[in-house]
Amino acid sequence: MVEEVAWRNGRSWFDIYRKVPKDLTQPTYTGAIISICCCLFILFLFLSELTGFITTEVVNELYVDDPDKDSGGKIDVSLNISLPNLHCELVGLDIQDEMGRHEVGHIDNSMKIPLNNGVGCRFEGQFSINKVPGNFHVSTHSATAQPQNPDMTHVIHKLSFGDTLQVQNVQGAFNALGGADRLNSNPLASHDYILKIVPTVYEDKNGKQWYSYQYTVANKEYVAYSHTGRIIPAIWFRYDLSPITVKYTERRQPLYRFITTICAIIGGTFTVAGILDSCIFTASEAWKKIQLGKMH
């Protein structure tokens, strides 16, 4: 019997989780209130962390490189523009760049839709440009006979580069000129749009990547003259590429971090609540003793 008691006493030294005797525990109304507040606080933090764990986060980074090396040095362009006062047979697209490309009247993957009973034209086209500074412009240069006073007032519905991103959580200038309205401008004026194209990569949580391009734009309107007279107006899109690439990556919080955070919330909350309850209980007992002392 003595040996068994000694063995139990020796074993108790290795018990990290010591038990408080039942006769030393005392429930109080204050402790109950603190316990309820703790549970509500833990529930609130747990739901907040769970929402963050379920939600996909999009982080961005910048680096200097060509993200789409498999494109062959090309960028796909999508252009949709309306010229309500210029006949379709006069409208054409010209492309030129610093690599020596000079194409007048590009027609591949393009479509002209008559507007206003044939008075105007809507041009829609998909084409590619080289990854070097250059320009493409909508003009009458490819027409068989040049009109005397071509009206270049227009509305740009879409101008985008690369893949179309169908994501809601990325706010970028992928179609910065969409909705540009120049219907009230000088009909005989040329329009210059100077574009700074920024390569953009979007990678989802499965590792799939889309290669798109954002761009900033500045524009000016002018009537150009030469020694032979007024120059035929055009709508110019002059572009240059930025060496900096923007990458967006979808990420989700790891499971181990979520579990660690929840454990920290529960343990920290109960620890602070225990300290608070102990302080209140000690102060209450001291106050009771003071009151008893006054009564005697």
PDB file of C-alpha atoms in Angstrom:
ATOM      1  CA  MET A   1       0.000   0.000   0.000  1.00  0.00           C
ATOM      2  CA  VAL A   2       2.769   2.414   0.894  1.00  0.00           C
ATOM      3  CA  GLU A   3       4.661   1.488  -2.277  1.00  0.00           C
ATOM      4  CA  GLU A   4       1.553   2.140  -4.398  1.00  0.00           C
ATOM      5  CA  VAL A   5       1.075   5.586  -2.855  1.00  0.00           C
ATOM      6  CA  ALA A   6       4.736   6.408  -3.415  1.00  0.00           C
ATOM      7  CA  TRP A   7       4.496   5.260  -7.038  1.00  0.00           C
ATOM      8  CA  ARG A   8       1.472   7.475  -7.602  1.00  0.00           C
ATOM      9  CA  ASN A   9       3.206  10.450  -5.997  1.00  0.00           C
ATOM     10  CA  GLY A  10       6.232   9.916  -8.194  1.00  0.00           C
ATOM     11  CA  ARG A  11       4.099   9.631 -11.307  1.00  0.00           C
ATOM     12  CA  SER A  12       2.338  12.905 -10.482  1.00  0.00           C
ATOM     13  CA  TRP A  13       5.581  14.792 -10.928  1.00  0.00           C
ATOM     14  CA  PHE A  14       5.455  13.979 -14.656  1.00  0.00           C
ATOM     15  CA  ASP A  15       1.867  15.193 -15.112  1.00  0.00           C
ATOM     16  CA  ILE A  16       1.995  18.491 -17.046  1.00  0.00           C
ATOM     17  CA  TYR A  17      -1.775  18.998 -16.842  1.00  0.00           C
ATOM     18  CA  ARG A  18      -2.298  19.234 -13.099  1.00  0.00           C
ATOM     19  CA  LYS A  19      -5.882  18.974 -11.861  1.00  0.00           C
ATOM     20  CA  VAL A  20      -7.413  21.434  -9.426  1.00  0.00           C
ATOM     21  CA  PRO A  21      -9.288  19.726  -6.575  1.00  0.00           C
ATOM     22  CA  LYS A  22     -13.047  20.099  -6.877  1.00  0.00           C
ATOM     23  CA  ASP A  23     -13.368  21.674  -3.471  1.00  0.00           C
ATOM     24  CA  LEU A  24     -11.134  24.570  -4.591  1.00  0.00           C
ATOM     25  CA  THR A  25     -13.296  25.530  -7.576  1.00  0.00           C
ATOM     26  CA  GLN A  26     -16.079  28.035  -7.113  1.00  0.00           C
ATOM     27  CA  PRO A  27     -18.544  29.159  -9.832  1.00  0.00           C
ATOM     28  CA  THR A  28     -19.402  32.871  -9.904  1.00  0.00           C
ATOM     29  CA  TYR A  29     -21.766  35.074 -11.893  1.00  0.00           C
ATOM     30  CA  THR A  30     -18.801  37.137 -13.078  1.00  0.00           C
ATOM     31  CA  GLY A  31     -17.056  34.018 -14.348  1.00  0.00           C
ATOM     32  CA  ALA A  32     -20.198  32.971 -16.191  1.00  0.00           C
ATOM     33  CA  ILE A  33     -20.472  36.361 -17.915  1.00  0.00           C
ATOM     34  CA  ILE A  34     -16.788  36.284 -18.888  1.00  0.00           C
ATOM     35  CA  SER A  35     -17.157  32.709 -20.179  1.00  0.00           C
ATOM     36  CA  ILE A  36     -20.128  33.664 -22.380  1.00  0.00           C
ATOM     37  CA  CYS A  37     -18.263  36.703 -23.730  1.00  0.00           C
ATOM     38  CA  CYS A  38     -15.240  34.489 -24.464  1.00  0.00           C
ATOM     39  CA  CYS A  39     -17.320  32.000 -26.426  1.00  0.00           C
ATOM     40  CA  LEU A  40     -18.944  34.758 -28.468  1.00  0.00           C
ATOM     41  CA  PHE A  41     -15.584  36.403 -29.124  1.00  0.00           C
ATOM     42  CA  ILE A  42     -14.025  33.087 -30.188  1.00  0.00           C
ATOM     43  CA  LEU A  43     -16.984  32.378 -32.473  1.00  0.00           C
ATOM     44  CA  PHE A  44     -16.626  35.792 -34.113  1.00  0.00           C
ATOM     45  CA  LEU A  45     -12.898  35.369 -34.719  1.00  0.00           C
ATOM     46  CA  PHE A  46     -13.393  31.797 -35.934  1.00  0.00           C
ATOM     47  CA  LEU A  47     -15.958  32.878 -38.534  1.00  0.00           C
ATOM     48  CA  SER A  48     -13.680  35.725 -39.645  1.00  0.00           C
ATOM     49  CA  GLU A  49     -10.747  33.347 -40.092  1.00  0.00           C
ATOM     50  CA  LEU A  50     -12.943  30.789 -41.846  1.00  0.00           C
ATOM     51  CA  THR A  51     -14.096  33.426 -44.321  1.00  0.00           C
ATOM     52  CA  GLY A  52     -10.491  34.380 -45.015  1.00  0.00           C
ATOM     53  CA  PHE A  53      -9.542  30.729 -45.434  1.00  0.00           C
ATOM     54  CA  ILE A  54     -12.311  30.051 -47.950  1.00  0.00           C
ATOM     55  CA  THR A  55     -11.805  33.284 -49.909  1.00  0.00           C
ATOM     56  CA  THR A  56      -9.204  33.282 -52.690  1.00  0.00           C
ATOM     57  CA  GLU A  57      -6.692  36.110 -52.355  1.00  0.00           C
ATOM     58  CA  VAL A  58      -5.092  37.767 -55.381  1.00  0.00           C
ATOM     59  CA  VAL A  59      -1.564  39.090 -54.860  1.00  0.00           C
ATOM     60  CA  ASN A  60       0.467  41.029 -57.402  1.00  0.00           C
ATOM     61  CA  GLU A  61       4.141  41.431 -58.111  1.00  0.00           C
ATOM     62  CA  LEU A  62       6.344  43.300 -60.565  1.00  0.00           C
ATOM     63  CA  TYR A  63       9.348  41.978 -62.448  1.00  0.00           C
ATOM     64  CA  VAL A  64      11.353  42.731 -65.603  1.00  0.00           C
ATOM     65  CA  ASP A  65      10.937  40.021 -68.229  1.00  0.00           C
ATOM     66  CA  ASP A  66       8.924  38.948 -71.260  1.00  0.00           C
ATOM     67  CA  PRO A  67       6.237  36.726 -69.714  1.00  0.00           C
ATOM     68  CA  ASP A  68       4.980  35.133 -72.946  1.00  0.00           C
ATOM     69  CA  LYS A  69       8.099  33.830 -74.676  1.00  0.00           C
ATOM     70  CA  ASP A  70       6.043  31.335 -76.701  1.00  0.00           C
ATOM     71  CA  SER A  71       4.143  34.045 -78.563  1.00  0.00           C
ATOM     72  CA  GLY A  72       6.788  34.430 -81.255  1.00  0.00           C
ATOM     73  CA  GLY A  73       7.266  38.085 -80.448  1.00  0.00           C
ATOM     74  CA  LYS A  74       3.648  38.892 -81.329  1.00  0.00           C
ATOM     75  CA  ILE A  75       0.768  40.548 -79.466  1.00  0.00           C
ATOM     76  CA  ASP A  76      -2.856  39.934 -80.416  1.00  0.00           C
ATOM     77  CA  VAL A  77      -4.948  43.087 -80.778  1.00  0.00           C
ATOM     78  CA  SER A  78      -8.730  43.474 -80.806  1.00  0.00           C
ATOM     79  CA  LEU A  79     -10.150  46.737 -82.194  1.00  0.00           C
ATOM     80  CA  ASN A  80     -13.786  47.804 -82.437  1.00  0.00           C
ATOM     81  CA  ILE A  81     -14.451  51.352 -83.616  1.00  0.00           C
ATOM     82  CA  SER A  82     -17.372  53.214 -85.205  1.00  0.00           C
ATOM     83  CA  LEU A  83     -17.044  56.091 -87.683  1.00  0.00           C
ATOM     84  CA  PRO A  84     -20.654  57.273 -88.200  1.00  0.00           C
ATOM     85  CA  ASN A  85     -19.793  59.697 -91.030  1.00  0.00           C
ATOM     86  CA  LEU A  86     -17.374  57.694 -93.177  1.00  0.00           C
ATOM     87  CA  HIS A  87     -18.351  55.069 -95.778  1.00  0.00           C
ATOM     88  CA  CYS A  88     -17.096  51.517 -95.280  1.00  0.00           C
ATOM     89  CA  GLU A  89     -15.328  51.435 -98.668  1.00  0.00           C
ATOM     90  CA  LEU A  90     -13.114  54.263 -97.453  1.00  0.00           C
ATOM     91  CA  VAL A  91     -12.209  52.782 -94.058  1.00  0.00           C
ATOM     92  CA  GLY A  92      -8.988  50.803 -93.746  1.00  0.00           C
ATOM     93  CA  LEU A  93      -6.433  49.674 -91.180  1.00  0.00           C
ATOM     94  CA  ASP A  94      -2.717  50.288 -91.655  1.00  0.00           C
ATOM     95  CA  ILE A  95       0.058  48.734 -89.529  1.00  0.00           C
ATOM     96  CA  GLN A  96       3.721  49.708 -89.305  1.00  0.00           C
ATOM     97  CA  ASP A  97       6.543  49.311 -86.787  1.00  0.00           C
ATOM     98  CA  GLU A  98      10.290  49.680 -86.270  1.00  0.00           C
ATOM     99  CA  MET A  99      11.011  46.189 -87.627  1.00  0.00           C
ATOM    100  CA  GLY A 100      10.118  47.423 -91.101  1.00  0.00           C
ATOM    101  CA  ARG A 101       6.545  46.210 -91.250  1.00  0.00           C
ATOM    102  CA  HIS A 102       4.335  48.482 -93.345  1.00  0.00           C
ATOM    103  CA  GLU A 103       0.930  47.050 -94.202  1.00  0.00           C
ATOM    104  CA  VAL A 104      -1.742  49.201 -95.822  1.00  0.00           C
ATOM    105  CA  GLY A 105      -5.364  48.065 -95.818  1.00  0.00           C
ATOM    106  CA  HIS A 106      -5.157  45.089 -93.466  1.00  0.00           C
ATOM    107  CA  ILE A 107      -8.183  42.854 -94.104  1.00  0.00           C
ATOM    108  CA  ASP A 108      -7.472  39.529 -92.322  1.00  0.00           C
ATOM    109  CA  ASN A 109      -9.914  38.749 -89.470  1.00  0.00           C
ATOM    110  CA  SER A 110     -11.653  42.092 -89.947  1.00  0.00           C
ATOM    111  CA  MET A 111     -15.214  43.123 -90.659  1.00  0.00           C
ATOM    112  CA  LYS A 112     -16.909  46.335 -91.764  1.00  0.00           C
ATOM    113  CA  ILE A 113     -20.531  46.912 -90.765  1.00  0.00           C
ATOM    114  CA  PRO A 114     -22.441  49.792 -92.446  1.00  0.00           C
ATOM    115  CA  LEU A 115     -24.080  52.303 -90.115  1.00  0.00           C
ATOM    116  CA  ASN A 116     -26.745  54.984 -90.651  1.00  0.00           C
ATOM    117  CA  ASN A 117     -28.010  53.521 -93.952  1.00  0.00           C
ATOM    118  CA  GLY A 118     -24.502  53.172 -95.314  1.00  0.00           C
ATOM    119  CA  VAL A 119     -23.306  56.645 -94.372  1.00  0.00           C
ATOM    120  CA  GLY A 120     -21.106  55.398 -91.550  1.00  0.00           C
ATOM    121  CA  CYS A 121     -19.068  52.300 -90.734  1.00  0.00           C
ATOM    122  CA  ARG A 122     -18.196  50.100 -87.815  1.00  0.00           C
ATOM    123  CA  PHE A 123     -14.807  48.408 -88.083  1.00  0.00           C
ATOM    124  CA  GLU A 124     -14.081  45.261 -86.068  1.00  0.00           C
ATOM    125  CA  GLY A 125     -10.760  43.476 -86.392  1.00  0.00           C
ATOM    126  CA  GLN A 126      -8.322  41.098 -84.746  1.00  0.00           C
ATOM    127  CA  PHE A 127      -4.698  41.315 -85.766  1.00  0.00           C
ATOM    128  CA  SER A 128      -1.211  40.955 -84.337  1.00  0.00           C
ATOM    129  CA  ILE A 129       1.613  43.415 -83.822  1.00  0.00           C
ATOM    130  CA  ASN A 130       5.310  42.896 -83.120  1.00  0.00           C
ATOM    131  CA  LYS A 131       6.712  43.525 -79.661  1.00  0.00           C
ATOM    132  CA  VAL A 132       8.521  46.657 -80.829  1.00  0.00           C
ATOM    133  CA  PRO A 133       7.438  50.315 -80.943  1.00  0.00           C
ATOM    134  CA  GLY A 134       5.112  51.083 -83.821  1.00  0.00           C
ATOM    135  CA  ASN A 135       1.614  52.174 -84.706  1.00  0.00           C
ATOM    136  CA  PHE A 136      -1.600  51.106 -86.371  1.00  0.00           C
ATOM    137  CA  HIS A 137      -4.114  53.581 -87.659  1.00  0.00           C
ATOM    138  CA  VAL A 138      -7.589  53.768 -89.103  1.00  0.00           C
ATOM    139  CA  SER A 139      -7.579  55.929 -92.240  1.00  0.00           C
ATOM    140  CA  THR A 140      -8.602  56.248 -95.874  1.00  0.00           C
ATOM    141  CA  HIS A 141      -5.074  55.507 -97.124  1.00  0.00           C
ATOM    142  CA  SER A 142      -6.115  52.173 -98.629  1.00  0.00           C
ATOM    143  CA  ALA A 143      -9.104  53.602-100.512  1.00  0.00           C
ATOM    144  CA  THR A 144      -9.005  53.630-104.316  1.00  0.00           C
ATOM    145  CA  ALA A 145      -9.935  57.314-104.433  1.00  0.00           C
ATOM    146  CA  GLN A 146      -9.250  59.663-101.546  1.00  0.00           C
ATOM    147  CA  PRO A 147     -12.225  61.719-100.324  1.00  0.00           C
ATOM    148  CA  GLN A 148     -11.949  65.483-100.200  1.00  0.00           C
ATOM    149  CA  ASN A 149     -13.095  65.937 -96.601  1.00  0.00           C
ATOM    150  CA  PRO A 150     -13.054  62.635 -94.682  1.00  0.00           C
ATOM    151  CA  ASP A 151     -14.883  62.876 -91.361  1.00  0.00           C
ATOM    152  CA  MET A 152     -12.825  61.072 -88.688  1.00  0.00           C
ATOM    153  CA  THR A 153     -15.200  61.596 -85.755  1.00  0.00           C
ATOM    154  CA  HIS A 154     -15.507  58.262 -84.002  1.00  0.00           C
ATOM    155  CA  VAL A 155     -16.388  56.162 -80.965  1.00  0.00           C
ATOM    156  CA  ILE A 156     -14.003  53.472 -79.709  1.00  0.00           C
ATOM    157  CA  HIS A 157     -15.900  50.516 -78.302  1.00  0.00           C
ATOM    158  CA  LYS A 158     -12.944  48.294 -77.567  1.00  0.00           C
ATOM    159  CA  LEU A 159      -9.179  48.243 -77.839  1.00  0.00           C
ATOM    160  CA  SER A 160      -7.483  45.403 -75.996  1.00  0.00           C
ATOM    161  CA  PHE A 161      -4.270  43.422 -76.214  1.00  0.00           C
ATOM    162  CA  GLY A 162      -3.633  39.732 -75.520  1.00  0.00           C
ATOM    163  CA  ASP A 163      -6.020  37.372 -73.735  1.00  0.00           C
ATOM    164  CA  THR A 164      -9.304  38.622 -72.315  1.00  0.00           C
ATOM    165  CA  LEU A 165      -9.375  38.223 -68.534  1.00  0.00           C
ATOM    166  CA  GLN A 166     -12.746  37.148 -67.142  1.00  0.00           C
ATOM    167  CA  VAL A 167     -11.990  37.933 -63.503  1.00  0.00           C
ATOM    168  CA  GLN A 168     -13.817  40.264 -61.140  1.00  0.00           C
ATOM    169  CA  ASN A 169     -11.130  40.822 -58.512  1.00  0.00           C
ATOM    170  CA  VAL A 170      -8.560  42.509 -60.765  1.00  0.00           C
ATOM    171  CA  GLN A 171      -9.108  46.160 -61.574  1.00  0.00           C
ATOM    172  CA  GLY A 172      -6.860  47.154 -64.454  1.00  0.00           C
ATOM    173  CA  ALA A 173      -6.741  49.266 -67.617  1.00  0.00           C
ATOM    174  CA  PHE A 174      -7.242  46.377 -70.052  1.00  0.00           C
ATOM    175  CA  ASN A 175      -9.646  48.401 -72.192  1.00  0.00           C
ATOM    176  CA  ALA A 176      -8.681  51.940 -71.266  1.00  0.00           C
ATOM    177  CA  LEU A 177     -10.061  53.428 -74.499  1.00  0.00           C
ATOM    178  CA  GLY A 178     -13.377  51.585 -74.332  1.00  0.00           C
ATOM    179  CA  GLY A 179     -16.148  54.166 -74.596  1.00  0.00           C
ATOM    180  CA  ALA A 180     -13.935  56.992 -75.887  1.00  0.00           C
ATOM    181  CA  ASP A 181     -16.302  59.382 -77.703  1.00  0.00           C
ATOM    182  CA  ARG A 182     -14.907  61.854 -80.256  1.00  0.00           C
ATOM    183  CA  LEU A 183     -18.156  62.591 -82.096  1.00  0.00           C
ATOM    184  CA  ASN A 184     -17.992  66.278 -81.193  1.00  0.00           C
ATOM    185  CA  SER A 185     -14.419  66.775 -82.367  1.00  0.00           C
ATOM    186  CA  ASN A 186     -13.259  68.560 -85.516  1.00  0.00           C
ATOM    187  CA  PRO A 187     -14.310  66.308 -88.444  1.00  0.00           C
ATOM    188  CA  LEU A 188     -11.118  67.099 -90.360  1.00  0.00           C
ATOM    189  CA  ALA A 189      -8.764  66.552 -87.435  1.00  0.00           C
ATOM    190  CA  SER A 190      -6.383  63.653 -86.890  1.00  0.00           C
ATOM    191  CA  HIS A 191      -6.367  61.869 -83.536  1.00  0.00           C
ATOM    192  CA  ASP A 192      -3.229  60.582 -81.869  1.00  0.00           C
ATOM    193  CA  TYR A 193      -3.513  58.011 -79.092  1.00  0.00           C
ATOM    194  CA  ILE A 194      -0.170  57.347 -77.425  1.00  0.00           C
ATOM    195  CA  LEU A 195      -0.252  54.002 -75.645  1.00  0.00           C
ATOM    196  CA  LYS A 196       2.154  52.586 -73.060  1.00  0.00           C
ATOM    197  CA  ILE A 197       1.520  48.836 -73.008  1.00  0.00           C
ATOM    198  CA  VAL A 198       2.259  46.896 -69.800  1.00  0.00           C
ATOM    199  CA  PRO A 199       2.512  43.062 -70.016  1.00  0.00           C
ATOM    200  CA  THR A 200       0.206  41.397 -67.492  1.00  0.00           C
ATOM    201  CA  VAL A 201       0.039  37.775 -66.336  1.00  0.00           C
ATOM    202  CA  TYR A 202      -2.846  36.233 -64.392  1.00  0.00           C
ATOM    203  CA  GLU A 203      -2.285  32.843 -62.736  1.00  0.00           C
ATOM    204  CA  ASP A 204      -5.155  31.005 -61.074  1.00  0.00           C
ATOM    205  CA  LYS A 205      -4.855  28.661 -58.102  1.00  0.00           C
ATOM    206  CA  ASN A 206      -4.508  25.684 -60.467  1.00  0.00           C
ATOM    207  CA  GLY A 207      -1.432  27.191 -62.108  1.00  0.00           C
ATOM    208  CA  LYS A 208      -3.085  28.126 -65.416  1.00  0.00           C
ATOM    209  CA  GLN A 209      -1.839  31.422 -66.856  1.00  0.00           C
ATOM    210  CA  TRP A 210      -3.398  34.082 -69.079  1.00  0.00           C
ATOM    211  CA  TYR A 211      -1.254  36.660 -70.878  1.00  0.00           C
ATOM    212  CA  SER A 212      -2.870  40.035 -71.300  1.00  0.00           C
ATOM    213  CA  TYR A 213      -1.773  43.656 -71.519  1.00  0.00           C
ATOM    214  CA  GLN A 214      -2.856  46.786 -69.731  1.00  0.00           C
ATOM    215  CA  TYR A 215      -2.127  50.206 -71.152  1.00  0.00           C
ATOM    216  CA  THR A 216      -2.151  53.862 -70.316  1.00  0.00           C
ATOM    217  CA  VAL A 217      -3.183  56.404 -72.905  1.00  0.00           C
ATOM    218  CA  ALA A 218      -2.661  60.047 -73.786  1.00  0.00           C
ATOM    219  CA  ASN A 219      -4.283  61.670 -76.791  1.00  0.00           C
ATOM    220  CA  LYS A 220      -4.203  64.796 -78.882  1.00  0.00           C
ATOM    221  CA  GLU A 221      -6.285  66.182 -81.730  1.00  0.00           C
ATOM    222  CA  TYR A 222      -4.813  68.272 -84.551  1.00  0.00           C
ATOM    223  CA  VAL A 223      -5.186  69.320 -88.162  1.00  0.00           C
ATOM    224  CA  ALA A 224      -1.927  68.627 -90.011  1.00  0.00           C
ATOM    225  CA  TYR A 225      -0.625  70.573 -93.006  1.00  0.00           C
ATOM    226  CA  SER A 226       2.315  70.168 -95.386  1.00  0.00           C
ATOM    227  CA  HIS A 227       3.734  72.278 -98.227  1.00  0.00           C
ATOM    228  CA  THR A 228       1.171  70.659-100.542  1.00  0.00           C
ATOM    229  CA  GLY A 229      -1.781  71.449 -98.315  1.00  0.00           C
ATOM    230  CA  ARG A 230      -3.796  69.731 -95.630  1.00  0.00           C
ATOM    231  CA  ILE A 231      -2.776  66.158 -94.779  1.00  0.00           C
ATOM    232  CA  ILE A 232      -5.468  63.487 -94.882  1.00  0.00           C
ATOM    233  CA  PRO A 233      -6.611  62.887 -91.289  1.00  0.00           C
ATOM    234  CA  ALA A 234      -6.342  59.514 -89.544  1.00  0.00           C
ATOM    235  CA  ILE A 235      -6.865  57.888 -86.173  1.00  0.00           C
ATOM    236  CA  TRP A 236      -3.426  56.864 -84.918  1.00  0.00           C
ATOM    237  CA  PHE A 237      -2.616  54.395 -82.175  1.00  0.00           C
ATOM    238  CA  ARG A 238       1.094  54.752 -81.389  1.00  0.00           C
ATOM    239  CA  TYR A 239       2.358  52.162 -78.938  1.00  0.00           C
ATOM    240  CA  ASP A 240       5.453  51.273 -76.961  1.00  0.00           C
ATOM    241  CA  LEU A 241       6.015  48.397 -74.537  1.00  0.00           C
ATOM    242  CA  SER A 242       6.999  48.676 -70.896  1.00  0.00           C
ATOM    243  CA  PRO A 243       9.824  46.359 -69.728  1.00  0.00           C
ATOM    244  CA  ILE A 244       7.996  45.791 -66.422  1.00  0.00           C
ATOM    245  CA  THR A 245       5.517  42.919 -66.152  1.00  0.00           C
ATOM    246  CA  VAL A 246       2.626  42.839 -63.680  1.00  0.00           C
ATOM    247  CA  LYS A 247       1.693  39.384 -62.381  1.00  0.00           C
ATOM    248  CA  TYR A 248      -1.493  38.537 -60.487  1.00  0.00           C
ATOM    249  CA  THR A 249      -1.554  35.218 -58.610  1.00  0.00           C
ATOM    250  CA  GLU A 250      -4.501  33.556 -56.885  1.00  0.00           C
ATOM    251  CA  ARG A 251      -3.615  32.180 -53.460  1.00  0.00           C
ATOM    252  CA  ARG A 252      -5.503  30.460 -50.687  1.00  0.00           C
ATOM    253  CA  GLN A 253      -4.414  30.349 -47.049  1.00  0.00           C
ATOM    254  CA  PRO A 254      -2.736  27.005 -46.181  1.00  0.00           C
ATOM    255  CA  LEU A 255      -4.672  24.634 -43.904  1.00  0.00           C
ATOM    256  CA  TYR A 256      -1.890  24.461 -41.320  1.00  0.00           C
ATOM    257  CA  ARG A 257      -1.902  28.242 -40.952  1.00  0.00           C
ATOM    258  CA  PHE A 258      -5.676  28.244 -40.479  1.00  0.00           C
ATOM    259  CA  ILE A 259      -5.441  25.566 -37.752  1.00  0.00           C
ATOM    260  CA  THR A 260      -2.563  27.388 -36.041  1.00  0.00           C
ATOM    261  CA  THR A 261      -4.509  30.644 -36.018  1.00  0.00           C
ATOM    262  CA  ILE A 262      -7.628  28.995 -34.556  1.00  0.00           C
ATOM    263  CA  CYS A 263      -5.581  27.358 -31.782  1.00  0.00           C
ATOM    264  CA  ALA A 264      -3.941  30.700 -31.010  1.00  0.00           C
ATOM    265  CA  ILE A 265      -7.343  32.407 -30.855  1.00  0.00           C
ATOM    266  CA  ILE A 266      -8.834  29.828 -28.471  1.00  0.00           C
ATOM    267  CA  GLY A 267      -5.773  29.585 -26.225  1.00  0.00           C
ATOM    268  CA  GLY A 268      -5.153  33.328 -26.113  1.00  0.00           C
ATOM    269  CA  THR A 269      -8.770  34.190 -25.426  1.00  0.00           C
ATOM    270  CA  PHE A 270      -9.142  31.733 -22.560  1.00  0.00           C
ATOM    271  CA  THR A 271      -5.790  32.784 -21.067  1.00  0.00           C
ATOM    272  CA  VAL A 272      -6.694  36.471 -21.041  1.00  0.00           C
ATOM    273  CA  ALA A 273     -10.191  35.673 -19.771  1.00  0.00           C
ATOM    274  CA  GLY A 274      -8.728  33.540 -16.954  1.00  0.00           C
ATOM    275  CA  ILE A 275      -6.429  36.356 -15.880  1.00  0.00           C
ATOM    276  CA  LEU A 276      -9.308  38.831 -15.973  1.00  0.00           C
ATOM    277  CA  ASP A 277     -11.609  36.532 -14.018  1.00  0.00           C
ATOM    278  CA  SER A 278      -8.898  35.854 -11.443  1.00  0.00           C
ATOM    279  CA  CYS A 279      -8.289  39.554 -10.911  1.00  0.00           C
ATOM    280  CA  ILE A 280     -11.997  40.275 -10.513  1.00  0.00           C
ATOM    281  CA  PHE A 281     -12.465  37.345  -8.115  1.00  0.00           C
ATOM    282  CA  THR A 282      -9.437  38.345  -6.012  1.00  0.00           C
ATOM    283  CA  ALA A 283     -10.614  41.943  -5.805  1.00  0.00           C
ATOM    284  CA  SER A 284     -14.115  40.788  -4.860  1.00  0.00           C
ATOM    285  CA  GLU A 285     -12.824  38.542  -2.062  1.00  0.00           C
ATOM    286  CA  ALA A 286     -10.590  41.316  -0.739  1.00  0.00           C
ATOM    287  CA  TRP A 287     -13.533  43.720  -0.744  1.00  0.00           C
ATOM    288  CA  LYS A 288     -15.662  41.215   1.182  1.00  0.00           C
ATOM    289  CA  LYS A 289     -12.948  40.839   3.826  1.00  0.00           C
ATOM    290  CA  ILE A 290     -12.702  44.613   4.197  1.00  0.00           C
ATOM    291  CA  GLN A 291     -16.465  44.829   4.663  1.00  0.00           C
ATOM    292  CA  LEU A 292     -16.404  42.032   7.269  1.00  0.00           C
ATOM    293  CA  GLY A 293     -13.578  43.820   9.092  1.00  0.00           C
ATOM    294  CA  LYS A 294     -15.662  46.989   9.317  1.00  0.00           C
ATOM    295  CA  MET A 295     -18.624  45.074  10.701  1.00  0.00           C
ATOM    296  CA  HIS A 296     -16.517  43.629  13.550  1.00  0.00           C
TER     297      HIS A 296
END
